[in-house]
Amino acid sequence: MLELRGVIGAMLTPFTSDVGPVDYEWLPAYLRFLERGGLHGVLCLGTTGEGPSMSMAERERVLETVLAHKGDLAVLAGTGCAALTETISLSRYALERGADAVLVMPPFYIKQPSELGILSYYRALADALPAGSRLLLYHIPQVTGVPITPTIIEGLLESHPTIFYGMKDSSGDWVHSSQLIARYPHLKIFTGSDRLVAQALAGGAAGAITALASAFPHLIRAVYDAHHTGGDVAAAQARLSHLRAQIDPLNTPAAMKAALAWTSDLPETNVRLPLLPLSDAAEAQLRVEAQDIAPLPATAPLPV
């Protein structure tokens, strides 16, 4: 089975309008753009991909389309839903059709669930997955309001050690990420922070799953390549972090979709309500700040 590693893009989902359907025909060319940018894989239906804003039928069709046109990219699927039954259904759908792993955030609607409740949720999910499945937990407490604690991690390792494959830590806290790497060396730990890509790679993380890779894959790949070839990692990371600082005040999916206008030749696409597109002024300012971003280069073969 393919080992999951390296730089993975939290890919965007295209919509025909703010209330319109998914533009499925847009996705194959987008996947080739991400592949040319040097990514090792993609995460579909995640936070950047507006997964929770889609119906189950839409998410299933996005998965089908991505898997049919993935090329050499690994595919992770964001399958966490508020309802356990939907999480199980979407996770099984993804894995049975060839996704390399599922990334599952904790249920985010119920107020202050107990650790045992969250652990039991994940155990019920793991029980329902096909043999040989790989499950990654998604720690993003600033969005879900529900942290993935050591009690949950260790409980799931005890009950489902062959299915529990790793975690995406999007807390933005390197101390927390480094503790996960040190404490659970058998888990694949990915940073979800663009600012921590170089630090994570140097600290033993499996890689990075980030939002900026959805429109600037070559910048993420530049950090990865510098790390593996002895290049100027600090300069590559500084460039990525500078751009991340410009994105922080903005809505990330809207900013990434606007940025594709100058990082790719893809047709413009929309965010879905309740998200709104960038204002003309914000988009113009972002483009000025990112004007040093070069056109997407051809990439060399991936390092071993």
Coordinates of C-alpha atoms in Angstrom, one line a residue:
M1 CA 0.0 0.0 0.0
L2 CA 1.2 3.5 -0.9
E3 CA 3.0 5.2 2.0
L4 CA 1.5 8.7 2.7
R5 CA 4.2 11.3 3.0
G6 CA 5.4 14.6 1.7
V7 CA 3.4 17.6 0.6
I8 CA -0.3 17.3 0.2
G9 CA -2.7 20.0 -1.1
A10 CA -6.0 20.7 0.6
M11 CA -7.7 21.0 -2.7
L12 CA -10.5 23.5 -3.6
T13 CA -14.0 22.5 -4.7
P14 CA -15.3 24.5 -7.7
F15 CA -18.9 25.9 -7.7
T16 CA -20.7 27.3 -10.7
S17 CA -22.1 30.1 -8.4
D18 CA -22.5 30.9 -4.7
V19 CA -25.6 28.7 -4.7
G20 CA -24.9 26.6 -7.8
P21 CA -23.8 23.0 -8.2
V22 CA -20.3 21.7 -8.1
D23 CA -18.4 22.2 -11.4
Y24 CA -17.1 18.6 -11.7
E25 CA -15.7 19.2 -15.2
W26 CA -13.2 21.7 -13.7
L27 CA -11.6 19.2 -11.4
P28 CA -9.4 17.1 -13.9
A29 CA -7.4 20.1 -15.1
Y30 CA -7.1 21.3 -11.5
L31 CA -5.6 18.0 -10.5
R32 CA -3.1 18.2 -13.3
F33 CA -2.1 21.7 -12.1
L34 CA -1.5 20.4 -8.6
E35 CA 0.4 17.4 -9.9
R36 CA 2.6 19.7 -12.1
G37 CA 3.2 21.8 -9.0
G38 CA 5.0 18.8 -7.4
L39 CA 2.5 17.7 -4.8
H40 CA 2.6 14.1 -3.6
G41 CA -1.1 14.0 -2.9
V42 CA -4.4 15.8 -2.4
L43 CA -7.0 16.1 0.3
C44 CA -10.5 16.6 -1.1
L45 CA -13.6 17.7 0.9
G46 CA -11.6 19.2 3.7
T47 CA -11.9 22.7 5.3
T48 CA -10.3 24.4 2.3
G49 CA -12.5 22.3 0.0
E50 CA -15.7 23.5 1.8
G51 CA -16.7 19.8 2.4
P52 CA -19.3 20.5 5.1
S53 CA -21.1 22.9 2.7
M54 CA -21.9 20.0 0.3
S55 CA -24.5 17.4 0.3
M56 CA -23.6 13.7 0.6
A57 CA -24.4 13.1 -3.0
E58 CA -22.1 16.0 -4.1
R59 CA -19.3 14.8 -1.9
E60 CA -19.6 11.3 -3.3
R61 CA -19.4 12.6 -6.9
V62 CA -16.4 14.8 -6.1
L63 CA -14.7 11.8 -4.7
E64 CA -15.5 9.7 -7.8
T65 CA -14.2 12.5 -10.0
V66 CA -11.0 13.0 -8.1
L67 CA -10.2 9.3 -7.9
A68 CA -10.9 8.9 -11.6
H69 CA -8.4 11.7 -12.5
K70 CA -5.9 11.4 -9.7
G71 CA -2.9 10.4 -11.9
D72 CA 0.0 9.7 -9.6
L73 CA -1.4 11.7 -6.7
A74 CA -2.3 10.0 -3.4
V75 CA -5.9 10.9 -2.4
L76 CA -7.1 11.6 1.1
A77 CA -10.8 12.2 1.7
G78 CA -12.2 14.5 4.4
T79 CA -15.2 12.5 5.6
G80 CA -16.0 13.9 9.0
C81 CA -19.6 14.8 9.5
A82 CA -21.7 15.8 12.5
A83 CA -23.7 12.6 12.3
L84 CA -21.8 9.3 12.9
T85 CA -24.0 7.5 10.3
E86 CA -22.9 9.9 7.6
T87 CA -19.3 9.8 8.6
I88 CA -19.4 6.0 8.3
S89 CA -21.2 6.1 5.0
L90 CA -18.9 8.7 3.4
S91 CA -15.7 7.1 4.8
R92 CA -16.7 3.6 3.5
Y93 CA -17.6 5.1 0.1
A94 CA -14.2 6.8 -0.2
L95 CA -12.2 3.8 0.9
E96 CA -14.1 1.2 -1.1
R97 CA -13.5 3.3 -4.3
G98 CA -9.8 3.6 -3.8
A99 CA -9.0 6.6 -1.5
D100 CA -5.7 6.1 0.2
A101 CA -7.0 7.2 3.6
V102 CA -9.8 9.2 5.3
L103 CA -9.2 12.3 7.4
V104 CA -11.9 12.7 10.0
M105 CA -12.6 15.7 12.2
P106 CA -14.5 15.1 15.4
P107 CA -18.2 15.7 15.5
F108 CA -18.5 19.5 15.7
Y109 CA -22.1 20.3 16.6
I110 CA -22.7 18.8 20.0
K111 CA -21.5 21.2 22.7
Q112 CA -18.7 20.0 24.9
P113 CA -18.7 16.3 24.2
S114 CA -16.7 14.1 26.6
E115 CA -13.4 12.5 25.6
L116 CA -15.1 9.1 26.0
G117 CA -17.9 10.2 23.7
I118 CA -15.4 11.3 21.0
L119 CA -13.3 8.1 21.5
S120 CA -16.4 6.0 21.2
Y121 CA -17.4 7.9 18.0
Y122 CA -14.0 7.1 16.4
R123 CA -14.1 3.5 17.6
A124 CA -17.6 3.0 16.1
L125 CA -16.2 4.5 12.8
A126 CA -13.2 2.2 12.8
D127 CA -15.3 -0.8 13.5
A128 CA -17.3 0.0 10.4
L129 CA -14.4 0.5 8.0
P130 CA -13.2 -2.1 5.5
A131 CA -10.2 -4.3 6.5
G132 CA -6.9 -2.5 5.7
S133 CA -8.4 1.0 5.9
R134 CA -6.3 3.9 7.1
L135 CA -7.8 6.5 9.4
L136 CA -6.3 9.9 10.2
L137 CA -7.7 12.1 12.9
Y138 CA -8.1 15.8 12.2
H139 CA -7.1 18.1 15.1
I140 CA -8.4 21.6 14.3
P141 CA -9.9 22.8 17.6
Q142 CA -10.1 26.4 16.5
V143 CA -12.7 25.3 14.0
T144 CA -14.4 22.3 15.5
G145 CA -14.2 23.4 19.1
V146 CA -13.3 19.7 19.9
P147 CA -9.6 18.9 20.5
I148 CA -8.1 15.4 19.8
T149 CA -6.6 14.7 23.2
P150 CA -4.1 12.1 24.4
T151 CA -6.9 10.1 25.9
I152 CA -8.6 9.8 22.5
I153 CA -5.4 9.0 20.7
E154 CA -4.2 6.4 23.1
G155 CA -7.7 4.8 23.4
L156 CA -7.9 4.4 19.6
L157 CA -4.4 3.1 19.4
E158 CA -5.4 0.5 22.0
S159 CA -8.5 -0.6 20.2
H160 CA -7.7 -0.1 16.5
P161 CA -3.9 0.0 16.1
T162 CA -3.9 -1.2 12.5
I163 CA -6.5 1.2 11.3
F164 CA -5.4 4.4 13.2
Y165 CA -2.8 5.6 10.8
G166 CA -2.0 9.2 11.8
M167 CA -3.1 12.8 12.4
K168 CA -3.3 16.1 10.8
D169 CA -2.4 18.8 13.4
S170 CA -3.9 22.1 12.2
S171 CA -3.5 23.8 15.6
G172 CA -0.6 25.9 14.3
D173 CA 1.2 25.0 17.6
W174 CA 4.6 23.5 16.9
V175 CA 5.1 22.5 20.5
H176 CA 1.9 20.4 20.2
S177 CA 2.9 18.9 16.9
S178 CA 6.4 18.0 18.2
Q179 CA 4.9 16.3 21.2
L180 CA 2.7 14.2 19.0
I181 CA 5.7 13.2 16.9
A182 CA 7.8 12.3 19.9
R183 CA 5.0 10.5 21.8
Y184 CA 3.5 8.5 18.9
P185 CA 6.4 7.7 16.5
H186 CA 4.3 4.9 14.9
L187 CA 1.7 7.4 13.7
K188 CA 2.0 9.6 10.6
I189 CA 1.8 13.2 11.9
F190 CA 1.2 15.9 9.2
T191 CA 1.2 19.6 10.0
G192 CA -1.7 21.6 8.7
S193 CA 0.1 24.9 9.0
D194 CA 1.9 26.6 6.0
R195 CA 4.1 28.3 8.5
L196 CA 5.4 25.1 10.0
V197 CA 6.3 23.1 6.9
A198 CA 10.1 23.4 7.2
Q199 CA 10.0 22.9 11.0
A200 CA 7.7 19.9 10.7
L201 CA 9.9 18.2 8.1
A202 CA 13.0 18.8 10.2
G203 CA 11.2 17.5 13.3
G204 CA 10.2 14.2 11.8
A205 CA 6.7 14.8 10.6
A206 CA 5.4 12.7 7.7
G207 CA 4.7 15.9 5.8
A208 CA 2.3 18.7 5.4
I209 CA -1.3 19.0 4.3
T210 CA -1.9 22.7 3.7
A211 CA -4.3 25.3 2.2
L212 CA -1.8 27.3 0.3
A213 CA -0.8 24.2 -1.7
S214 CA -4.3 24.5 -3.3
A215 CA -3.1 27.5 -5.4
F216 CA 0.7 27.7 -4.8
P217 CA 1.8 24.0 -4.8
H218 CA 5.2 25.0 -6.1
L219 CA 5.9 27.0 -3.0
I220 CA 5.2 24.1 -0.7
R221 CA 7.3 21.8 -2.9
A222 CA 10.1 24.3 -2.8
V223 CA 10.3 23.9 1.0
Y224 CA 10.2 20.1 0.7
D225 CA 12.9 20.0 -2.0
A226 CA 15.2 22.4 -0.1
H227 CA 14.8 20.2 3.0
H228 CA 15.7 17.0 1.1
T229 CA 18.6 18.5 -1.0
G230 CA 20.3 20.7 1.4
G231 CA 19.0 23.9 -0.2
D232 CA 18.0 27.2 1.4
V233 CA 15.1 25.9 3.5
A234 CA 14.9 29.2 5.5
A235 CA 14.4 31.2 2.3
A236 CA 11.8 28.8 0.9
Q237 CA 9.9 28.8 4.1
A238 CA 10.1 32.6 4.5
R239 CA 8.5 33.0 1.1
L240 CA 5.7 30.7 2.0
S241 CA 5.2 32.3 5.4
H242 CA 5.1 35.8 3.9
L243 CA 2.3 34.7 1.6
R244 CA 0.4 33.0 4.5
A245 CA 0.5 36.3 6.4
Q246 CA -1.3 38.0 3.5
I247 CA -3.9 35.3 3.5
D248 CA -4.6 35.3 7.2
P249 CA -7.0 38.3 7.3
L250 CA -9.0 36.8 4.4
N251 CA -11.2 33.9 3.8
T252 CA -8.8 31.1 2.7
P253 CA -11.0 29.3 0.1
A254 CA -12.0 32.6 -1.5
A255 CA -8.4 33.9 -1.5
M256 CA -7.1 30.6 -3.0
K257 CA -9.7 30.7 -5.7
A258 CA -8.8 34.3 -6.6
A259 CA -5.1 33.4 -6.6
L260 CA -5.6 30.7 -9.2
A261 CA -6.2 33.5 -11.7
W262 CA -2.5 34.2 -11.7
T263 CA -1.0 30.9 -10.7
S264 CA -2.9 28.8 -13.3
D265 CA -4.9 29.0 -16.5
L266 CA -7.9 27.5 -14.9
P267 CA -11.3 29.2 -15.4
E268 CA -12.5 31.3 -12.5
T269 CA -14.7 29.4 -9.9
N270 CA -16.8 30.4 -6.9
V271 CA -17.1 29.8 -3.2
R272 CA -20.5 28.6 -1.8
L273 CA -22.6 30.5 0.7
P274 CA -22.1 31.3 3.5
L275 CA -18.6 32.1 2.2
L276 CA -18.3 35.2 0.0
P277 CA -15.7 36.0 -2.7
L278 CA -13.0 38.5 -2.0
S279 CA -13.8 42.1 -2.6
D280 CA -12.1 43.7 -5.6
A281 CA -9.9 45.7 -3.3
A282 CA -8.9 42.7 -1.3
E283 CA -8.1 40.7 -4.4
A284 CA -6.1 43.5 -5.9
Q285 CA -4.1 43.9 -2.7
L286 CA -3.4 40.2 -2.4
R287 CA -2.1 40.1 -6.0
V288 CA 0.2 43.1 -5.2
E289 CA 1.6 41.3 -2.1
A290 CA 2.0 38.1 -4.1
Q291 CA 3.5 39.7 -7.2
D292 CA 6.9 38.0 -6.6
I293 CA 5.3 34.6 -7.0
A294 CA 6.7 33.2 -10.2
P295 CA 4.6 31.3 -12.8
L296 CA 4.2 27.7 -11.9
P297 CA 7.5 25.9 -12.9
A298 CA 7.9 22.5 -14.2
T299 CA 9.1 20.2 -11.4
A300 CA 11.9 17.6 -11.3
P301 CA 11.2 14.0 -10.5
L302 CA 10.2 13.5 -6.9
P303 CA 13.0 12.6 -4.5
V304 CA 13.0 9.0 -3.3

